């Protein structure tokens, strides 16, 4: 019963981008694409993405072309080739060096917004493209020096890799795997209130990073035991979700709770409880909230409720 299929794609998945990794080393193609007036650029400013329609509840991504894109590139930040969208080259460009990037843009181009605030409202595919750009630019701006010898690094592979100018070490974008799981026992599920949650009423699924030499199933069991003392039996994969905030991928599971008593880790959780399906469906009236709608945590809960 815990093998609950994903009801629909998670936010930030379903990218329309053909990553075309074979073109990254073609310097002539990259140079031509950067200069072509029809090429698309996804700007990132201090971890925020360019959008319009946010204030009226109908956000959409703004990708730049021509002179507007050139103005953003003149801010001097890193850039990278993302791939093709409907046969048009797409690049990410970081303009965080500008104190105010809006004067670089024509009027009516929108503003820079935290993608997480609106991902559930964006048209299909756009959230994925903006997340791709955001995650890659985060890595580029924070990996300017070699972790082996400390030397300065230079971009390679059209911005998708870095090479040390001293020892020659190659560096590639990092993605940290994290397990996220809804533990179920009978008709109840286990949710926790993290010390890190800004929302004081929110209860969510448990989660944690995978450690070296650990399988995903082992990570699920360890994290649940460490945070709540609940023993876990079967672990069943549900779906995954890129989470480039800044550099993770969430691997979602439903898990079988073998014990009921809870002993929380106070460094991780303020509280943890078993909730029935009826309580989850009536959470607002009962005074607690569930995770945001663009999160895989919410999808794990909703799909279990519907099973």
Short mmCIF file of C-alpha atoms in Angstrom, two decimals:
data_model
loop_
_atom_site.label_atom_id
_atom_site.label_comp_id
_atom_site.label_asym_id
_atom_site.label_seq_id
_atom_site.Cartn_x
_atom_site.Cartn_y
_atom_site.Cartn_z
CA UNK A 1 0.00 0.00 0.00
CA UNK A 2 2.98 2.36 0.49
CA UNK A 3 4.06 2.06 -3.12
CA UNK A 4 2.12 5.18 -4.08
CA UNK A 5 2.82 6.45 -7.61
CA UNK A 6 3.43 10.11 -8.29
CA UNK A 7 0.17 11.71 -9.42
CA UNK A 8 1.85 14.40 -11.55
CA UNK A 9 5.31 15.87 -12.18
CA UNK A 10 6.97 17.80 -9.37
CA UNK A 11 7.79 21.49 -9.67
CA UNK A 12 11.13 22.25 -11.38
CA UNK A 13 10.91 19.04 -13.43
CA UNK A 14 9.83 18.57 -17.05
CA UNK A 15 12.41 20.91 -18.53
CA UNK A 16 11.88 21.86 -22.20
CA UNK A 17 15.64 22.34 -22.56
CA UNK A 18 17.71 20.02 -24.74
CA UNK A 19 20.99 20.34 -22.86
CA UNK A 20 23.01 19.55 -26.01
CA UNK A 21 26.12 18.74 -23.99
CA UNK A 22 27.95 17.82 -27.19
CA UNK A 23 27.92 21.47 -28.28
CA UNK A 24 29.56 22.83 -25.13
CA UNK A 25 33.09 22.29 -26.46
CA UNK A 26 32.33 23.87 -29.86
CA UNK A 27 33.89 27.30 -29.32
CA UNK A 28 32.78 28.64 -32.72
CA UNK A 29 29.16 27.63 -32.11
CA UNK A 30 29.17 29.15 -28.61
CA UNK A 31 30.64 32.43 -29.90
CA UNK A 32 28.04 32.64 -32.68
CA UNK A 33 25.21 31.79 -30.29
CA UNK A 34 26.28 34.44 -27.78
CA UNK A 35 26.17 37.08 -30.51
CA UNK A 36 22.98 35.97 -32.26
CA UNK A 37 20.03 38.36 -31.73
CA UNK A 38 17.54 35.50 -31.27
CA UNK A 39 19.49 33.72 -28.52
CA UNK A 40 17.73 33.64 -25.14
CA UNK A 41 19.32 34.61 -21.83
CA UNK A 42 17.98 33.76 -18.37
CA UNK A 43 19.41 36.41 -16.00
CA UNK A 44 20.06 35.69 -12.33
CA UNK A 45 20.57 38.51 -9.84
CA UNK A 46 21.60 37.54 -6.32
CA UNK A 47 19.79 34.19 -6.56
CA UNK A 48 16.63 35.76 -7.99
CA UNK A 49 15.11 35.26 -11.42
CA UNK A 50 13.63 37.80 -13.83
CA UNK A 51 9.83 37.58 -14.11
CA UNK A 52 6.82 39.71 -14.83
CA UNK A 53 3.22 39.38 -13.69
CA UNK A 54 4.23 38.44 -10.15
CA UNK A 55 2.18 41.11 -8.39
CA UNK A 56 -1.07 40.17 -10.12
CA UNK A 57 -0.60 36.45 -9.48
CA UNK A 58 0.25 35.42 -13.04
CA UNK A 59 4.05 35.18 -13.10
CA UNK A 60 5.99 34.27 -16.20
CA UNK A 61 9.69 33.98 -16.90
CA UNK A 62 11.39 36.81 -18.79
CA UNK A 63 14.19 35.66 -21.08
CA UNK A 64 16.23 38.36 -22.74
CA UNK A 65 17.44 38.78 -26.31
CA UNK A 66 19.51 41.28 -28.24
CA UNK A 67 20.47 44.57 -26.62
CA UNK A 68 18.79 43.79 -23.29
CA UNK A 69 20.78 40.58 -22.99
CA UNK A 70 23.99 42.39 -23.90
CA UNK A 71 23.40 44.94 -21.14
CA UNK A 72 23.10 42.14 -18.59
CA UNK A 73 26.26 40.46 -19.88
CA UNK A 74 28.11 43.76 -19.54
CA UNK A 75 27.60 43.47 -15.77
CA UNK A 76 30.60 41.15 -15.99
CA UNK A 77 29.22 38.10 -14.21
CA UNK A 78 29.61 34.46 -15.21
CA UNK A 79 27.48 32.86 -17.91
CA UNK A 80 26.82 29.32 -19.11
CA UNK A 81 25.17 27.54 -22.03
CA UNK A 82 22.04 25.71 -20.86
CA UNK A 83 21.01 24.14 -24.18
CA UNK A 84 18.27 24.63 -26.77
CA UNK A 85 14.66 25.63 -26.19
CA UNK A 86 12.64 25.09 -29.36
CA UNK A 87 15.90 25.18 -31.34
CA UNK A 88 16.98 28.52 -29.85
CA UNK A 89 20.18 28.59 -27.76
CA UNK A 90 19.63 29.46 -24.11
CA UNK A 91 22.25 30.84 -21.74
CA UNK A 92 22.21 31.72 -18.05
CA UNK A 93 23.93 34.97 -17.08
CA UNK A 94 24.65 36.26 -13.59
CA UNK A 95 24.30 40.02 -13.11
CA UNK A 96 24.77 40.11 -9.33
CA UNK A 97 27.62 42.60 -9.71
CA UNK A 98 25.09 45.32 -10.51
CA UNK A 99 23.71 47.03 -7.41
CA UNK A 100 20.42 47.59 -9.28
CA UNK A 101 19.99 45.58 -12.49
CA UNK A 102 16.64 47.06 -13.52
CA UNK A 103 18.13 50.22 -15.13
CA UNK A 104 19.97 47.86 -17.49
CA UNK A 105 16.62 46.65 -18.85
CA UNK A 106 13.95 48.27 -21.03
CA UNK A 107 10.83 49.34 -19.15
CA UNK A 108 8.14 46.76 -18.53
CA UNK A 109 10.50 43.79 -18.25
CA UNK A 110 9.37 42.93 -14.73
CA UNK A 111 11.62 42.43 -11.72
CA UNK A 112 13.78 39.88 -9.95
CA UNK A 113 11.90 37.47 -7.69
CA UNK A 114 12.75 34.46 -5.53
CA UNK A 115 11.70 31.52 -7.69
CA UNK A 116 10.40 29.54 -4.70
CA UNK A 117 7.68 32.14 -4.09
CA UNK A 118 5.99 31.59 -7.43
CA UNK A 119 7.14 28.24 -8.87
CA UNK A 120 3.70 26.67 -8.51
CA UNK A 121 2.18 29.47 -10.61
CA UNK A 122 4.64 29.54 -13.51
CA UNK A 123 3.73 28.05 -16.90
CA UNK A 124 4.94 24.46 -17.43
CA UNK A 125 8.67 24.20 -18.02
CA UNK A 126 9.54 27.77 -17.09
CA UNK A 127 10.21 26.97 -13.43
CA UNK A 128 12.59 24.22 -14.52
CA UNK A 129 14.54 26.54 -16.84
CA UNK A 130 14.85 29.24 -14.18
CA UNK A 131 15.90 26.66 -11.58
CA UNK A 132 18.54 25.30 -13.97
CA UNK A 133 19.93 28.80 -14.49
CA UNK A 134 19.83 29.66 -10.79
CA UNK A 135 21.59 26.48 -9.67
CA UNK A 136 24.34 26.73 -12.27
CA UNK A 137 25.01 30.40 -11.57
CA UNK A 138 25.14 29.73 -7.83
CA UNK A 139 27.88 27.16 -8.46
CA UNK A 140 29.78 29.43 -10.84
CA UNK A 141 29.85 32.39 -8.47
CA UNK A 142 31.03 30.27 -5.52
CA UNK A 143 33.63 28.04 -7.16
CA UNK A 144 36.17 30.52 -8.49
CA UNK A 145 39.10 28.81 -6.77
CA UNK A 146 40.42 25.26 -6.84
CA UNK A 147 39.57 23.00 -3.92
CA UNK A 148 42.78 21.02 -4.54
CA UNK A 149 45.48 23.73 -4.58
CA UNK A 150 43.64 27.04 -4.11
CA UNK A 151 44.52 28.36 -7.55
CA UNK A 152 42.18 30.49 -9.64
CA UNK A 153 39.77 28.59 -11.90
CA UNK A 154 38.69 29.36 -15.44
CA UNK A 155 35.39 28.30 -17.06
CA UNK A 156 35.35 25.41 -19.49
CA UNK A 157 32.64 23.57 -21.42
CA UNK A 158 30.71 26.82 -22.06
CA UNK A 159 30.49 27.54 -18.34
CA UNK A 160 29.47 24.03 -17.27
CA UNK A 161 32.88 23.15 -15.80
CA UNK A 162 35.84 24.90 -14.20
CA UNK A 163 39.56 24.17 -14.61
CA UNK A 164 42.33 25.19 -12.23
CA UNK A 165 44.93 27.44 -13.88
CA UNK A 166 47.65 26.06 -11.57
CA UNK A 167 47.20 22.31 -11.13
CA UNK A 168 44.75 21.63 -13.98
CA UNK A 169 42.12 19.97 -11.79
CA UNK A 170 38.66 19.80 -13.35
CA UNK A 171 35.63 20.86 -11.29
CA UNK A 172 31.99 20.21 -12.13
CA UNK A 173 28.68 21.46 -10.68
CA UNK A 174 27.78 19.81 -7.41
CA UNK A 175 24.37 18.35 -6.60
CA UNK A 176 23.82 17.05 -3.07
CA UNK A 177 21.37 14.12 -2.76
CA UNK A 178 18.84 14.40 0.06
CA UNK A 179 16.15 11.91 1.02
CA UNK A 180 12.71 13.16 1.99
CA UNK A 181 10.15 10.72 3.33
CA UNK A 182 6.61 10.39 4.55
CA UNK A 183 6.61 7.73 7.26
CA UNK A 184 3.25 5.91 7.44
CA UNK A 185 1.89 3.64 10.16
CA UNK A 186 -1.63 2.38 9.56
CA UNK A 187 -3.83 5.37 8.79
CA UNK A 188 -1.42 7.92 10.26
CA UNK A 189 1.72 9.60 9.03
CA UNK A 190 4.66 11.17 10.83
CA UNK A 191 5.34 14.89 10.36
CA UNK A 192 7.79 17.17 12.11
CA UNK A 193 8.22 20.87 12.81
CA UNK A 194 11.83 21.77 12.10
CA UNK A 195 13.89 24.25 14.07
CA UNK A 196 14.61 25.92 10.70
CA UNK A 197 11.00 26.48 9.60
CA UNK A 198 10.11 30.18 9.41
CA UNK A 199 6.42 29.19 9.41
CA UNK A 200 5.68 28.48 13.07
CA UNK A 201 2.60 26.35 12.31
CA UNK A 202 3.99 24.15 9.52
CA UNK A 203 4.49 20.40 9.84
CA UNK A 204 6.31 18.60 7.05
CA UNK A 205 7.92 15.33 6.08
CA UNK A 206 11.32 14.43 7.51
CA UNK A 207 14.40 14.88 5.33
CA UNK A 208 18.17 14.76 5.41
CA UNK A 209 21.29 14.49 3.30
CA UNK A 210 22.71 11.16 2.17
CA UNK A 211 26.05 10.38 3.79
CA UNK A 212 29.11 8.84 2.05
CA UNK A 213 28.83 5.09 1.54
CA UNK A 214 25.11 5.06 2.36
CA UNK A 215 22.26 3.71 0.26
CA UNK A 216 19.10 5.78 -0.11
CA UNK A 217 17.09 3.28 1.92
CA UNK A 218 19.69 3.37 4.69
CA UNK A 219 19.62 7.17 4.67
CA UNK A 220 15.82 7.15 5.10
CA UNK A 221 15.98 4.79 8.07
CA UNK A 222 18.88 6.64 9.71
CA UNK A 223 17.36 10.10 9.37
CA UNK A 224 13.97 9.04 10.74
CA UNK A 225 15.62 7.25 13.67
CA UNK A 226 17.94 10.18 14.44
CA UNK A 227 15.21 12.82 14.36
CA UNK A 228 12.29 10.96 15.95
CA UNK A 229 13.42 7.55 17.23
CA UNK A 230 10.83 5.84 15.02
CA UNK A 231 11.97 2.58 13.39
CA UNK A 232 11.39 2.20 9.63
CA UNK A 233 10.88 -1.00 7.66
CA UNK A 234 10.04 -0.91 3.97
CA UNK A 235 11.12 2.10 1.91
CA UNK A 236 9.33 2.81 -1.37
CA UNK A 237 10.48 5.31 -4.01
CA UNK A 238 7.97 7.96 -5.10
CA UNK A 239 9.69 10.61 -7.25
CA UNK A 240 12.51 13.16 -7.32
CA UNK A 241 12.68 16.94 -7.47
CA UNK A 242 15.58 19.23 -8.34
CA UNK A 243 16.00 21.73 -5.52
CA UNK A 244 18.70 24.21 -6.57
CA UNK A 245 18.31 26.31 -3.42
CA UNK A 246 21.22 26.16 -3.63
CA UNK A 247 22.34 22.73 -4.90
CA UNK A 248 20.27 19.68 -3.94
CA UNK A 249 18.10 17.00 -5.47
CA UNK A 250 15.30 15.68 -3.30
CA UNK A 251 14.66 11.93 -3.53
CA UNK A 252 11.16 11.22 -2.29
CA UNK A 253 9.97 8.06 -0.51
CA UNK A 254 7.08 6.62 1.44
CA UNK A 255 8.32 4.55 4.38
CA UNK A 256 6.78 1.98 6.69
CA UNK A 257 6.77 2.98 10.36
CA UNK A 258 7.47 -0.01 12.60
CA UNK A 259 7.20 1.79 15.95
CA UNK A 260 5.03 4.58 17.29
CA UNK A 261 6.82 6.23 20.23
CA UNK A 262 8.53 9.51 19.31
CA UNK A 263 11.74 10.85 20.83
CA UNK A 264 12.69 14.02 19.01
CA UNK A 265 16.17 15.38 18.42
CA UNK A 266 15.77 18.93 19.82
CA UNK A 267 18.58 20.24 17.64
CA UNK A 268 16.60 19.27 14.52
CA UNK A 269 12.93 19.42 15.54
CA UNK A 270 10.71 21.48 17.78
CA UNK A 271 7.99 18.84 17.56
CA UNK A 272 6.93 15.67 15.73
CA UNK A 273 3.51 14.02 15.70
CA UNK A 274 1.45 11.32 14.07
CA UNK A 275 -1.41 12.81 12.02
CA UNK A 276 -4.44 10.98 10.69
CA UNK A 277 -5.73 11.51 7.17
CA UNK A 278 -8.77 13.30 8.57
CA UNK A 279 -6.53 15.71 10.48
CA UNK A 280 -4.44 16.47 7.40
CA UNK A 281 -7.54 17.18 5.33
CA UNK A 282 -8.75 19.58 8.01
CA UNK A 283 -5.35 21.07 8.89
CA UNK A 284 -6.39 24.72 8.57
CA UNK A 285 -9.27 24.38 11.01
CA UNK A 286 -6.97 22.53 13.41
CA UNK A 287 -4.42 25.35 13.35
CA UNK A 288 -1.46 23.87 11.51
CA UNK A 289 -0.21 24.19 7.95
CA UNK A 290 1.34 21.84 5.39
CA UNK A 291 4.40 22.37 3.16
CA UNK A 292 4.28 24.75 0.21
CA UNK A 293 2.53 23.46 -2.90
CA UNK A 294 5.67 23.44 -5.08
CA UNK A 295 7.51 21.05 -2.72
CA UNK A 296 7.89 17.31 -3.04
CA UNK A 297 6.99 17.13 0.66
CA UNK A 298 3.48 18.34 -0.17
CA UNK A 299 3.26 15.89 -3.07
CA UNK A 300 4.20 12.95 -0.84
CA UNK A 301 1.42 13.91 1.58
CA UNK A 302 -1.21 14.60 -1.09
CA UNK A 303 -0.56 11.37 -3.01
CA UNK A 304 -0.78 9.31 0.20
CA UNK A 305 -4.07 11.03 1.11
CA UNK A 306 -5.45 10.16 -2.33
CA UNK A 307 -4.30 6.53 -2.28
#
